[in-house]
């Protein structure tokens, strides 16, 4: 009888040790490791879903460079640069935080063609690690202010080399400056004429 109890005790002890080792290995797999990366974020246009980082807008500066305005999750989001992959290769855009609004970042680089599907990558400067990526077309470019005297020309050419809806920006010579007419509630000066009794 003592022999049967001893064998049963050893069998139970071995089973408990196996369960303990198995449980520890499973628990350890679930713990984040120092070398594991956080999940990759999708990069899209900003919407009411409030998913960040996201792209707010695209615009052109007076030198013809493209500005990409990005909204980040907050001040803890790492410094990054933007890489855009296109049919001719890839372009790197230097990104800077807006001084009084650290969640807003603008990136500047070469102008891209409107309507083409491009791949956008946010890459951390310190570790060169991919933070977010997305593929979509630029649906519009805000042009510089009227003082820069640029004209937008939309050409439609359904050839294989050039896509439908190409945007070309061409400088125009400065014309005569018009003075703005006063608007309500400001009356015209120097002698306003009454328009009511």
Short mmCIF file of N, CA and C in Angstrom, two decimals:
data_model
loop_
_atom_site.label_atom_id
_atom_site.label_comp_id
_atom_site.label_asym_id
_atom_site.label_seq_id
_atom_site.Cartn_x
_atom_site.Cartn_y
_atom_site.Cartn_z
N UNK A 1 0.80 -1.19 0.00
CA UNK A 1 0.00 0.00 0.00
C UNK A 1 0.85 1.27 0.00
N UNK A 2 1.92 1.27 0.81
CA UNK A 2 2.79 2.44 0.86
C UNK A 2 3.42 2.71 -0.50
N UNK A 3 3.70 1.61 -1.20
CA UNK A 3 4.31 1.76 -2.52
C UNK A 3 3.32 2.41 -3.48
N UNK A 4 2.05 2.07 -3.46
CA UNK A 4 1.03 2.66 -4.33
C UNK A 4 0.83 4.14 -3.99
N UNK A 5 0.86 4.47 -2.70
CA UNK A 5 0.72 5.87 -2.29
C UNK A 5 1.92 6.69 -2.76
N UNK A 6 3.08 6.16 -2.69
CA UNK A 6 4.29 6.84 -3.13
C UNK A 6 4.25 7.11 -4.64
N UNK A 7 3.84 6.11 -5.40
CA UNK A 7 3.74 6.28 -6.86
C UNK A 7 2.67 7.32 -7.20
N UNK A 8 1.54 7.28 -6.52
CA UNK A 8 0.46 8.25 -6.75
C UNK A 8 0.94 9.67 -6.40
N UNK A 9 1.67 9.82 -5.30
CA UNK A 9 2.19 11.13 -4.88
C UNK A 9 3.18 11.69 -5.88
N UNK A 10 4.07 10.81 -6.38
CA UNK A 10 5.06 11.25 -7.38
C UNK A 10 4.35 11.65 -8.68
N UNK A 11 3.34 10.88 -9.09
CA UNK A 11 2.60 11.19 -10.32
C UNK A 11 1.90 12.54 -10.20
N UNK A 12 1.30 12.80 -9.04
CA UNK A 12 0.61 14.09 -8.83
C UNK A 12 1.62 15.22 -8.82
N UNK A 13 2.77 15.05 -8.19
CA UNK A 13 3.80 16.08 -8.14
C UNK A 13 4.32 16.39 -9.54
N UNK A 14 4.56 15.35 -10.35
CA UNK A 14 5.04 15.55 -11.73
C UNK A 14 3.98 16.30 -12.55
N UNK A 15 2.72 15.90 -12.38
CA UNK A 15 1.64 16.57 -13.11
C UNK A 15 1.55 18.05 -12.72
N UNK A 16 1.70 18.36 -11.45
CA UNK A 16 1.66 19.76 -10.99
C UNK A 16 2.84 20.55 -11.53
N UNK A 17 4.01 19.93 -11.56
CA UNK A 17 5.20 20.61 -12.10
C UNK A 17 5.01 20.90 -13.59
N UNK A 18 4.47 19.93 -14.33
CA UNK A 18 4.23 20.13 -15.78
C UNK A 18 3.23 21.26 -15.99
N UNK A 19 2.14 21.27 -15.23
CA UNK A 19 1.15 22.34 -15.34
C UNK A 19 1.74 23.70 -14.97
N UNK A 20 2.57 23.75 -13.95
CA UNK A 20 3.21 24.99 -13.54
C UNK A 20 4.13 25.52 -14.64
N UNK A 21 4.96 24.66 -15.21
CA UNK A 21 5.87 25.08 -16.28
C UNK A 21 5.08 25.54 -17.50
N UNK A 22 4.04 24.79 -17.87
CA UNK A 22 3.20 25.17 -19.02
C UNK A 22 2.53 26.52 -18.76
N UNK A 23 2.00 26.72 -17.58
CA UNK A 23 1.33 27.98 -17.24
C UNK A 23 2.28 29.16 -17.29
N UNK A 24 3.50 28.99 -16.79
CA UNK A 24 4.49 30.06 -16.82
C UNK A 24 4.90 30.42 -18.24
N UNK A 25 5.07 29.43 -19.10
CA UNK A 25 5.45 29.72 -20.49
C UNK A 25 4.32 30.45 -21.22
N UNK A 26 3.08 30.06 -20.97
CA UNK A 26 1.95 30.73 -21.61
C UNK A 26 1.81 32.16 -21.10
N UNK A 27 2.01 32.37 -19.80
CA UNK A 27 1.92 33.70 -19.22
C UNK A 27 3.01 34.61 -19.79
N UNK A 28 4.20 34.06 -19.96
CA UNK A 28 5.32 34.84 -20.47
C UNK A 28 5.12 35.24 -21.93
N UNK A 29 4.48 34.37 -22.72
CA UNK A 29 4.20 34.70 -24.13
C UNK A 29 3.27 35.89 -24.24
N UNK A 30 2.35 36.02 -23.31
CA UNK A 30 1.38 37.12 -23.33
C UNK A 30 1.96 38.44 -22.89
N UNK A 31 3.09 38.44 -22.20
CA UNK A 31 3.70 39.68 -21.70
C UNK A 31 4.45 40.37 -22.84
N UNK A 32 4.33 41.72 -22.94
CA UNK A 32 5.08 42.42 -23.99
C UNK A 32 6.58 42.38 -23.71
N UNK A 33 7.34 42.10 -24.73
CA UNK A 33 8.79 42.05 -24.61
C UNK A 33 9.35 43.43 -24.94
N UNK A 34 10.53 43.71 -24.48
CA UNK A 34 11.15 45.01 -24.72
C UNK A 34 11.38 45.24 -26.20
N UNK A 35 11.63 44.18 -26.95
CA UNK A 35 11.93 44.33 -28.37
C UNK A 35 10.68 44.36 -29.24
N UNK A 36 9.49 44.08 -28.66
CA UNK A 36 8.27 44.08 -29.47
C UNK A 36 7.86 45.50 -29.81
N UNK A 37 7.35 45.69 -31.04
CA UNK A 37 6.87 46.99 -31.46
C UNK A 37 5.39 47.11 -31.15
N UNK A 38 4.95 48.35 -30.99
CA UNK A 38 3.52 48.58 -30.81
C UNK A 38 2.83 48.34 -32.15
N UNK A 39 1.53 48.09 -32.15
CA UNK A 39 0.85 47.82 -33.41
C UNK A 39 0.94 49.02 -34.35
N UNK A 40 1.09 48.74 -35.63
CA UNK A 40 1.21 49.77 -36.65
C UNK A 40 -0.12 50.46 -36.86
N UNK A 41 -0.11 51.79 -36.93
CA UNK A 41 -1.33 52.57 -37.14
C UNK A 41 -1.60 52.74 -38.63
N UNK A 42 -2.89 52.76 -38.97
CA UNK A 42 -3.29 53.09 -40.34
C UNK A 42 -3.26 54.60 -40.49
N UNK A 43 -2.73 55.08 -41.60
CA UNK A 43 -2.70 56.51 -41.87
C UNK A 43 -3.78 56.79 -42.91
N UNK A 44 -4.73 57.66 -42.58
CA UNK A 44 -5.82 58.01 -43.47
C UNK A 44 -6.06 59.51 -43.38
N UNK A 45 -7.06 59.98 -44.13
CA UNK A 45 -7.51 61.35 -43.97
C UNK A 45 -8.21 61.48 -42.62
N UNK A 46 -8.10 62.63 -41.99
CA UNK A 46 -8.78 62.87 -40.73
C UNK A 46 -10.29 62.87 -40.96
N UNK A 47 -11.03 62.31 -40.01
CA UNK A 47 -12.48 62.24 -40.10
C UNK A 47 -13.06 62.38 -38.71
N UNK A 48 -14.36 62.20 -38.61
CA UNK A 48 -15.03 62.32 -37.32
C UNK A 48 -14.71 61.16 -36.40
N UNK A 49 -14.05 60.11 -36.91
CA UNK A 49 -13.68 58.96 -36.08
C UNK A 49 -12.59 59.30 -35.07
N UNK A 50 -11.89 60.41 -35.29
CA UNK A 50 -10.83 60.89 -34.40
C UNK A 50 -9.70 59.87 -34.26
N UNK A 51 -9.39 59.16 -35.33
CA UNK A 51 -8.27 58.22 -35.34
C UNK A 51 -7.02 59.01 -35.72
N UNK A 52 -5.97 58.88 -34.93
CA UNK A 52 -4.73 59.62 -35.17
C UNK A 52 -3.55 58.67 -35.12
N UNK A 53 -2.52 58.92 -35.89
CA UNK A 53 -2.28 60.07 -36.74
C UNK A 53 -3.15 60.03 -37.99
N UNK A 54 -3.41 61.22 -38.52
CA UNK A 54 -4.20 61.33 -39.75
C UNK A 54 -3.76 62.57 -40.52
N UNK A 55 -4.07 62.58 -41.82
CA UNK A 55 -3.69 63.71 -42.67
C UNK A 55 -4.86 64.68 -42.74
N UNK A 56 -4.58 65.94 -42.39
CA UNK A 56 -5.59 66.99 -42.39
C UNK A 56 -5.75 67.56 -43.79
N UNK A 57 -4.63 67.94 -44.44
CA UNK A 57 -4.73 68.58 -45.74
C UNK A 57 -3.39 68.57 -46.47
N UNK A 58 -3.47 68.91 -47.75
CA UNK A 58 -2.30 69.10 -48.60
C UNK A 58 -2.38 70.51 -49.17
N UNK A 59 -1.24 71.17 -49.30
CA UNK A 59 -1.22 72.50 -49.90
C UNK A 59 0.13 72.72 -50.57
N UNK A 60 0.20 73.81 -51.33
CA UNK A 60 1.45 74.21 -51.98
C UNK A 60 1.92 75.51 -51.35
N UNK A 61 3.23 75.64 -51.14
CA UNK A 61 3.74 76.92 -50.67
C UNK A 61 4.11 77.78 -51.88
N UNK A 62 4.58 78.99 -51.63
CA UNK A 62 4.88 79.92 -52.73
C UNK A 62 6.05 79.46 -53.59
N UNK A 63 6.86 78.52 -53.10
CA UNK A 63 7.99 77.99 -53.87
C UNK A 63 7.61 76.74 -54.66
N UNK A 64 6.36 76.30 -54.58
CA UNK A 64 5.92 75.11 -55.30
C UNK A 64 6.13 73.82 -54.54
N UNK A 65 6.57 73.90 -53.28
CA UNK A 65 6.73 72.69 -52.46
C UNK A 65 5.38 72.28 -51.89
N UNK A 66 5.21 70.99 -51.66
CA UNK A 66 3.97 70.50 -51.08
C UNK A 66 4.09 70.46 -49.57
N UNK A 67 3.05 70.95 -48.89
CA UNK A 67 2.95 70.89 -47.43
C UNK A 67 1.90 69.86 -47.09
N UNK A 68 2.25 68.93 -46.20
CA UNK A 68 1.31 67.91 -45.73
C UNK A 68 1.06 68.20 -44.26
N UNK A 69 -0.20 68.48 -43.90
CA UNK A 69 -0.57 68.77 -42.52
C UNK A 69 -1.10 67.51 -41.86
N UNK A 70 -0.47 67.12 -40.75
CA UNK A 70 -0.78 65.86 -40.06
C UNK A 70 -1.18 66.15 -38.63
N UNK A 71 -2.19 65.45 -38.16
CA UNK A 71 -2.62 65.53 -36.76
C UNK A 71 -2.17 64.27 -36.05
N UNK A 72 -1.41 64.42 -34.96
CA UNK A 72 -0.87 63.27 -34.22
C UNK A 72 -1.66 63.05 -32.93
N UNK A 73 -1.47 61.90 -32.27
CA UNK A 73 -2.20 61.64 -31.03
C UNK A 73 -1.87 62.62 -29.90
N UNK A 74 -0.73 63.26 -29.92
CA UNK A 74 -0.39 64.20 -28.85
C UNK A 74 1.10 64.44 -28.77
N UNK A 75 1.51 65.09 -27.69
CA UNK A 75 2.92 65.47 -27.54
C UNK A 75 3.83 64.27 -27.35
N UNK A 76 3.28 63.14 -26.89
CA UNK A 76 4.12 61.96 -26.68
C UNK A 76 4.44 61.21 -27.97
N UNK A 77 3.78 61.57 -29.07
CA UNK A 77 4.05 60.92 -30.35
C UNK A 77 5.47 61.28 -30.78
N UNK A 78 6.29 60.28 -31.17
CA UNK A 78 7.70 60.57 -31.47
C UNK A 78 7.88 61.46 -32.70
N UNK A 79 9.01 62.15 -32.74
CA UNK A 79 9.36 62.95 -33.92
C UNK A 79 9.53 62.00 -35.10
N UNK A 80 9.08 62.43 -36.28
CA UNK A 80 9.10 61.55 -37.45
C UNK A 80 9.35 62.34 -38.71
N UNK A 81 9.61 61.61 -39.79
CA UNK A 81 9.64 62.19 -41.12
C UNK A 81 8.65 61.41 -41.97
N UNK A 82 8.25 62.00 -43.09
CA UNK A 82 7.26 61.38 -43.97
C UNK A 82 7.98 60.89 -45.22
N UNK A 83 7.67 59.66 -45.61
CA UNK A 83 8.18 59.11 -46.86
C UNK A 83 6.97 58.82 -47.75
N UNK A 84 7.00 59.34 -48.98
CA UNK A 84 5.93 59.06 -49.94
C UNK A 84 6.53 58.24 -51.06
N UNK A 85 5.93 57.06 -51.28
CA UNK A 85 6.39 56.18 -52.35
C UNK A 85 5.45 56.37 -53.54
N UNK A 86 6.04 56.67 -54.69
CA UNK A 86 5.28 56.92 -55.91
C UNK A 86 5.88 56.12 -57.05
N UNK A 87 5.30 56.26 -58.23
CA UNK A 87 5.73 55.44 -59.37
C UNK A 87 7.17 55.70 -59.80
N UNK A 88 7.71 56.88 -59.51
CA UNK A 88 9.08 57.20 -59.91
C UNK A 88 10.10 56.93 -58.81
N UNK A 89 9.64 56.47 -57.65
CA UNK A 89 10.56 56.21 -56.54
C UNK A 89 9.95 56.60 -55.22
N UNK A 90 10.74 57.29 -54.42
CA UNK A 90 10.25 57.74 -53.12
C UNK A 90 10.78 59.13 -52.82
N UNK A 91 10.02 59.88 -52.03
CA UNK A 91 10.40 61.23 -51.64
C UNK A 91 10.32 61.34 -50.12
N UNK A 92 11.30 62.02 -49.54
CA UNK A 92 11.36 62.22 -48.10
C UNK A 92 10.92 63.66 -47.80
N UNK A 93 10.06 63.81 -46.78
CA UNK A 93 9.55 65.10 -46.35
C UNK A 93 9.97 65.34 -44.91
N UNK A 94 10.60 66.47 -44.66
CA UNK A 94 11.00 66.85 -43.30
C UNK A 94 9.76 67.35 -42.56
N UNK A 95 9.55 66.87 -41.33
CA UNK A 95 8.35 67.21 -40.57
C UNK A 95 8.72 67.98 -39.31
N UNK A 96 7.90 68.99 -38.98
CA UNK A 96 8.11 69.80 -37.79
C UNK A 96 6.78 70.02 -37.07
N UNK A 97 6.84 70.06 -35.74
CA UNK A 97 5.64 70.34 -34.95
C UNK A 97 5.32 71.82 -35.03
N UNK A 98 4.03 72.14 -35.03
CA UNK A 98 3.61 73.53 -35.00
C UNK A 98 3.85 74.03 -33.58
N UNK A 99 4.47 75.20 -33.45
CA UNK A 99 4.98 75.68 -32.17
C UNK A 99 3.97 75.66 -31.02
N UNK A 100 2.82 76.24 -31.18
CA UNK A 100 1.87 76.32 -30.07
C UNK A 100 0.84 75.20 -30.08
N UNK A 101 0.90 74.33 -31.09
CA UNK A 101 -0.04 73.21 -31.21
C UNK A 101 0.77 71.94 -31.48
N UNK A 102 1.37 71.33 -30.45
CA UNK A 102 2.31 70.22 -30.67
C UNK A 102 1.69 68.96 -31.28
N UNK A 103 0.37 68.82 -31.27
CA UNK A 103 -0.25 67.66 -31.93
C UNK A 103 -0.33 67.87 -33.44
N UNK A 104 -0.15 69.12 -33.90
CA UNK A 104 -0.17 69.43 -35.33
C UNK A 104 1.25 69.43 -35.87
N UNK A 105 1.44 68.73 -36.98
CA UNK A 105 2.75 68.62 -37.61
C UNK A 105 2.60 68.94 -39.08
N UNK A 106 3.57 69.66 -39.64
CA UNK A 106 3.57 69.88 -41.08
C UNK A 106 4.85 69.31 -41.66
N UNK A 107 4.72 68.73 -42.85
CA UNK A 107 5.86 68.13 -43.56
C UNK A 107 5.98 68.83 -44.91
N UNK A 108 7.19 69.09 -45.34
CA UNK A 108 7.42 69.81 -46.59
C UNK A 108 8.35 69.01 -47.49
N UNK A 109 8.00 69.01 -48.80
CA UNK A 109 8.81 68.29 -49.79
C UNK A 109 8.31 68.56 -51.19
N UNK A 110 8.72 67.73 -52.12
CA UNK A 110 8.36 67.96 -53.52
C UNK A 110 6.86 67.75 -53.76
N UNK A 111 6.32 68.52 -54.70
CA UNK A 111 4.89 68.43 -55.02
C UNK A 111 4.58 67.11 -55.71
N UNK A 112 3.48 66.50 -55.33
CA UNK A 112 3.02 65.24 -55.91
C UNK A 112 1.82 65.51 -56.81
N UNK A 113 1.58 64.59 -57.71
CA UNK A 113 0.48 64.71 -58.65
C UNK A 113 -0.86 64.37 -57.98
N UNK A 114 -1.84 65.21 -58.21
CA UNK A 114 -3.18 64.99 -57.66
C UNK A 114 -3.83 63.81 -58.37
N UNK A 115 -4.53 62.97 -57.63
CA UNK A 115 -5.28 61.86 -58.21
C UNK A 115 -4.53 60.54 -58.26
N UNK A 116 -3.22 60.56 -58.14
CA UNK A 116 -2.44 59.31 -58.15
C UNK A 116 -2.48 58.67 -56.78
N UNK A 117 -2.60 57.35 -56.71
CA UNK A 117 -2.55 56.64 -55.43
C UNK A 117 -1.09 56.54 -55.00
N UNK A 118 -0.80 57.03 -53.82
CA UNK A 118 0.56 57.07 -53.28
C UNK A 118 0.58 56.33 -51.94
N UNK A 119 1.76 55.86 -51.54
CA UNK A 119 1.90 55.21 -50.25
C UNK A 119 2.60 56.19 -49.30
N UNK A 120 1.98 56.44 -48.14
CA UNK A 120 2.48 57.38 -47.16
C UNK A 120 3.00 56.60 -45.94
N UNK A 121 4.23 56.89 -45.51
CA UNK A 121 4.85 56.21 -44.37
C UNK A 121 5.34 57.26 -43.37
N UNK A 122 4.94 57.14 -42.11
CA UNK A 122 5.49 57.96 -41.04
C UNK A 122 6.57 57.13 -40.36
N UNK A 123 7.80 57.64 -40.33
CA UNK A 123 8.94 56.88 -39.80
C UNK A 123 9.60 57.70 -38.70
N UNK A 124 9.80 57.07 -37.54
CA UNK A 124 10.40 57.78 -36.40
C UNK A 124 11.84 58.17 -36.73
N UNK A 125 12.22 59.37 -36.31
CA UNK A 125 13.58 59.86 -36.56
C UNK A 125 14.60 59.14 -35.70
N UNK A 126 14.25 58.85 -34.45
CA UNK A 126 15.24 58.28 -33.53
C UNK A 126 15.57 56.82 -33.82
N UNK A 127 14.56 55.99 -34.05
CA UNK A 127 14.80 54.56 -34.24
C UNK A 127 14.58 54.09 -35.67
N UNK A 128 14.21 55.01 -36.56
CA UNK A 128 13.93 54.68 -37.96
C UNK A 128 12.90 53.56 -38.05
N UNK A 129 11.89 53.62 -37.18
CA UNK A 129 10.86 52.59 -37.08
C UNK A 129 9.57 53.11 -37.72
N UNK A 130 8.88 52.24 -38.45
CA UNK A 130 7.63 52.61 -39.10
C UNK A 130 6.54 52.81 -38.04
N UNK A 131 5.92 53.99 -38.02
CA UNK A 131 4.90 54.32 -37.03
C UNK A 131 3.49 54.15 -37.60
N UNK A 132 3.30 54.55 -38.86
CA UNK A 132 1.98 54.47 -39.49
C UNK A 132 2.17 54.46 -41.00
N UNK A 133 1.21 53.84 -41.70
CA UNK A 133 1.27 53.85 -43.15
C UNK A 133 -0.13 53.77 -43.73
N UNK A 134 -0.26 54.26 -44.97
CA UNK A 134 -1.53 54.20 -45.67
C UNK A 134 -1.32 54.53 -47.13
N UNK A 135 -2.22 54.03 -47.97
CA UNK A 135 -2.16 54.30 -49.40
C UNK A 135 -3.47 54.95 -49.82
N UNK A 136 -3.37 56.13 -50.43
CA UNK A 136 -4.54 56.83 -50.93
C UNK A 136 -4.09 57.93 -51.88
N UNK A 137 -5.04 58.53 -52.57
CA UNK A 137 -4.75 59.58 -53.54
C UNK A 137 -4.88 60.94 -52.88
N UNK A 138 -4.10 61.89 -53.36
CA UNK A 138 -4.26 63.28 -52.93
C UNK A 138 -5.48 63.79 -53.68
N UNK A 139 -6.51 64.21 -52.95
CA UNK A 139 -7.75 64.61 -53.61
C UNK A 139 -7.82 66.11 -53.88
N UNK A 140 -6.91 66.87 -53.36
CA UNK A 140 -6.89 68.30 -53.63
C UNK A 140 -5.71 68.97 -52.97
N UNK A 141 -5.27 70.09 -53.56
CA UNK A 141 -4.17 70.87 -53.02
C UNK A 141 -4.64 72.29 -52.81
N UNK A 142 -4.47 72.81 -51.61
CA UNK A 142 -4.76 74.22 -51.35
C UNK A 142 -3.61 75.03 -51.94
N UNK A 143 -3.96 76.06 -52.68
CA UNK A 143 -2.94 76.88 -53.32
C UNK A 143 -2.51 78.00 -52.39
N UNK A 144 -1.33 78.59 -52.65
CA UNK A 144 -0.87 79.71 -51.83
C UNK A 144 -1.84 80.88 -51.93
N UNK A 145 -1.64 81.87 -51.08
CA UNK A 145 -2.52 83.04 -51.04
C UNK A 145 -2.47 83.81 -52.36
N UNK A 146 -3.49 84.62 -52.65
CA UNK A 146 -3.55 85.35 -53.93
C UNK A 146 -2.35 86.25 -54.18
N UNK A 147 -1.67 86.70 -53.16
CA UNK A 147 -0.51 87.57 -53.36
C UNK A 147 0.58 86.88 -54.17
N UNK A 148 0.58 85.56 -54.17
CA UNK A 148 1.61 84.83 -54.90
C UNK A 148 1.30 84.71 -56.38
N UNK A 149 0.10 85.14 -56.82
CA UNK A 149 -0.28 85.21 -58.23
C UNK A 149 -0.05 83.90 -58.96
N UNK A 150 -0.67 82.82 -58.50
CA UNK A 150 -0.58 81.54 -59.19
C UNK A 150 -1.93 81.21 -59.80
N UNK A 151 -1.89 80.54 -60.94
CA UNK A 151 -3.11 80.14 -61.62
C UNK A 151 -3.18 78.62 -61.63
N UNK A 152 -4.36 78.08 -61.40
CA UNK A 152 -4.57 76.64 -61.41
C UNK A 152 -5.21 76.28 -62.74
N UNK A 153 -4.60 75.33 -63.47
CA UNK A 153 -5.14 74.86 -64.74
C UNK A 153 -5.42 73.38 -64.62
N UNK A 154 -6.64 72.98 -64.93
CA UNK A 154 -7.01 71.57 -64.87
C UNK A 154 -7.07 71.06 -66.30
N UNK A 155 -6.24 70.07 -66.62
CA UNK A 155 -6.25 69.49 -67.95
C UNK A 155 -6.72 68.05 -67.87
N UNK A 156 -7.54 67.66 -68.81
CA UNK A 156 -8.02 66.28 -68.86
C UNK A 156 -7.44 65.64 -70.11
N UNK A 157 -6.61 64.63 -69.91
CA UNK A 157 -5.97 63.96 -71.03
C UNK A 157 -5.98 62.46 -70.78
N UNK A 158 -6.93 61.74 -71.36
CA UNK A 158 -7.04 60.30 -71.10
C UNK A 158 -6.04 59.45 -71.88
N UNK A 159 -4.75 59.77 -71.77
CA UNK A 159 -3.72 58.93 -72.40
C UNK A 159 -3.13 58.02 -71.34
N UNK A 160 -2.36 57.06 -71.78
CA UNK A 160 -1.78 56.11 -70.83
C UNK A 160 -0.65 56.74 -70.03
N UNK A 161 0.05 57.73 -70.62
CA UNK A 161 1.17 58.32 -69.90
C UNK A 161 0.71 59.30 -68.83
N UNK A 162 -0.41 59.97 -69.07
CA UNK A 162 -0.84 61.02 -68.16
C UNK A 162 -2.24 60.70 -67.65
N UNK A 163 -2.45 60.75 -66.35
CA UNK A 163 -3.77 60.40 -65.80
C UNK A 163 -4.81 61.49 -66.07
N UNK A 164 -6.04 61.12 -65.90
CA UNK A 164 -7.12 62.08 -66.04
C UNK A 164 -7.07 63.01 -64.85
N UNK A 165 -7.19 64.30 -65.10
CA UNK A 165 -7.25 65.26 -64.01
C UNK A 165 -5.89 65.68 -63.50
N UNK A 166 -4.98 66.13 -64.38
CA UNK A 166 -3.67 66.60 -63.96
C UNK A 166 -3.78 68.07 -63.55
N UNK A 167 -3.16 68.43 -62.46
CA UNK A 167 -3.18 69.82 -62.02
C UNK A 167 -1.82 70.44 -62.33
N UNK A 168 -1.84 71.60 -63.02
CA UNK A 168 -0.61 72.31 -63.32
C UNK A 168 -0.68 73.69 -62.68
N UNK A 169 0.39 74.10 -62.04
CA UNK A 169 0.43 75.41 -61.42
C UNK A 169 1.40 76.26 -62.21
N UNK A 170 0.90 77.41 -62.75
CA UNK A 170 1.75 78.28 -63.55
C UNK A 170 1.69 79.69 -62.99
N UNK A 171 2.85 80.36 -62.89
CA UNK A 171 2.84 81.73 -62.39
C UNK A 171 2.26 82.67 -63.45
N UNK A 172 1.57 83.70 -63.02
CA UNK A 172 1.03 84.72 -63.92
C UNK A 172 1.60 86.06 -63.51
N UNK A 173 1.75 86.97 -64.46
CA UNK A 173 2.32 88.27 -64.09
C UNK A 173 1.36 89.01 -63.16
N UNK A 174 1.93 89.77 -62.24
CA UNK A 174 1.06 90.49 -61.32
C UNK A 174 0.24 91.54 -62.07
N UNK A 175 -1.02 91.62 -61.76
CA UNK A 175 -1.92 92.59 -62.38
C UNK A 175 -2.14 93.76 -61.45
N UNK A 176 -3.03 94.67 -61.86
CA UNK A 176 -3.28 95.82 -60.98
C UNK A 176 -3.95 95.35 -59.70
N UNK A 177 -3.55 95.97 -58.62
CA UNK A 177 -4.12 95.62 -57.32
C UNK A 177 -5.43 96.37 -57.15
N UNK A 178 -6.46 95.65 -56.73
CA UNK A 178 -7.74 96.31 -56.50
C UNK A 178 -7.86 96.62 -55.02
N UNK A 179 -8.46 97.74 -54.74
CA UNK A 179 -8.68 98.08 -53.33
C UNK A 179 -10.03 97.53 -52.94
N UNK A 180 -10.09 96.90 -51.79
CA UNK A 180 -11.35 96.31 -51.37
C UNK A 180 -12.37 97.39 -51.04
N UNK A 181 -13.61 97.14 -51.47
CA UNK A 181 -14.67 98.10 -51.15
C UNK A 181 -15.12 97.85 -49.72
N UNK A 182 -15.49 98.91 -49.02
CA UNK A 182 -15.90 98.72 -47.63
C UNK A 182 -17.14 97.86 -47.55
N UNK A 183 -17.25 97.13 -46.49
CA UNK A 183 -18.40 96.27 -46.32
C UNK A 183 -19.15 96.65 -45.06
N UNK A 184 -20.36 96.20 -44.99
CA UNK A 184 -21.19 96.46 -43.82
C UNK A 184 -20.53 95.90 -42.60
N UNK A 185 -20.49 96.53 -41.47
CA UNK A 185 -21.15 97.77 -41.07
C UNK A 185 -20.29 99.00 -41.30
N UNK A 186 -19.15 98.88 -41.97
CA UNK A 186 -18.27 100.02 -42.18
C UNK A 186 -18.78 100.88 -43.32
N UNK A 187 -19.11 102.13 -43.07
CA UNK A 187 -19.58 103.01 -44.15
C UNK A 187 -18.41 103.47 -44.99
N UNK A 188 -18.66 103.89 -46.24
CA UNK A 188 -17.56 104.41 -47.08
C UNK A 188 -17.07 105.73 -46.50
N UNK A 189 -15.81 106.00 -46.67
CA UNK A 189 -15.22 107.23 -46.17
C UNK A 189 -14.74 108.08 -47.32
N UNK A 190 -14.55 109.34 -47.25
CA UNK A 190 -14.62 110.20 -46.08
C UNK A 190 -16.03 110.68 -45.74
N UNK A 191 -16.94 110.84 -46.73
CA UNK A 191 -18.28 111.35 -46.43
C UNK A 191 -19.31 110.25 -46.73
N UNK A 192 -19.78 109.57 -45.71
CA UNK A 192 -20.75 108.51 -45.99
C UNK A 192 -22.10 109.09 -46.38
N UNK A 193 -22.70 108.49 -47.37
CA UNK A 193 -24.04 108.94 -47.75
C UNK A 193 -25.06 108.00 -47.09
N UNK A 194 -26.04 108.52 -46.44
CA UNK A 194 -26.99 107.65 -45.76
C UNK A 194 -27.80 106.84 -46.75
N UNK A 195 -28.04 105.60 -46.41
CA UNK A 195 -28.83 104.72 -47.27
C UNK A 195 -30.19 104.44 -46.68
N UNK A 196 -30.51 105.12 -45.60
CA UNK A 196 -31.81 104.93 -44.97
C UNK A 196 -32.26 106.28 -44.40
N UNK A 197 -33.56 106.49 -44.21
CA UNK A 197 -34.03 107.80 -43.73
C UNK A 197 -33.63 108.12 -42.32
#
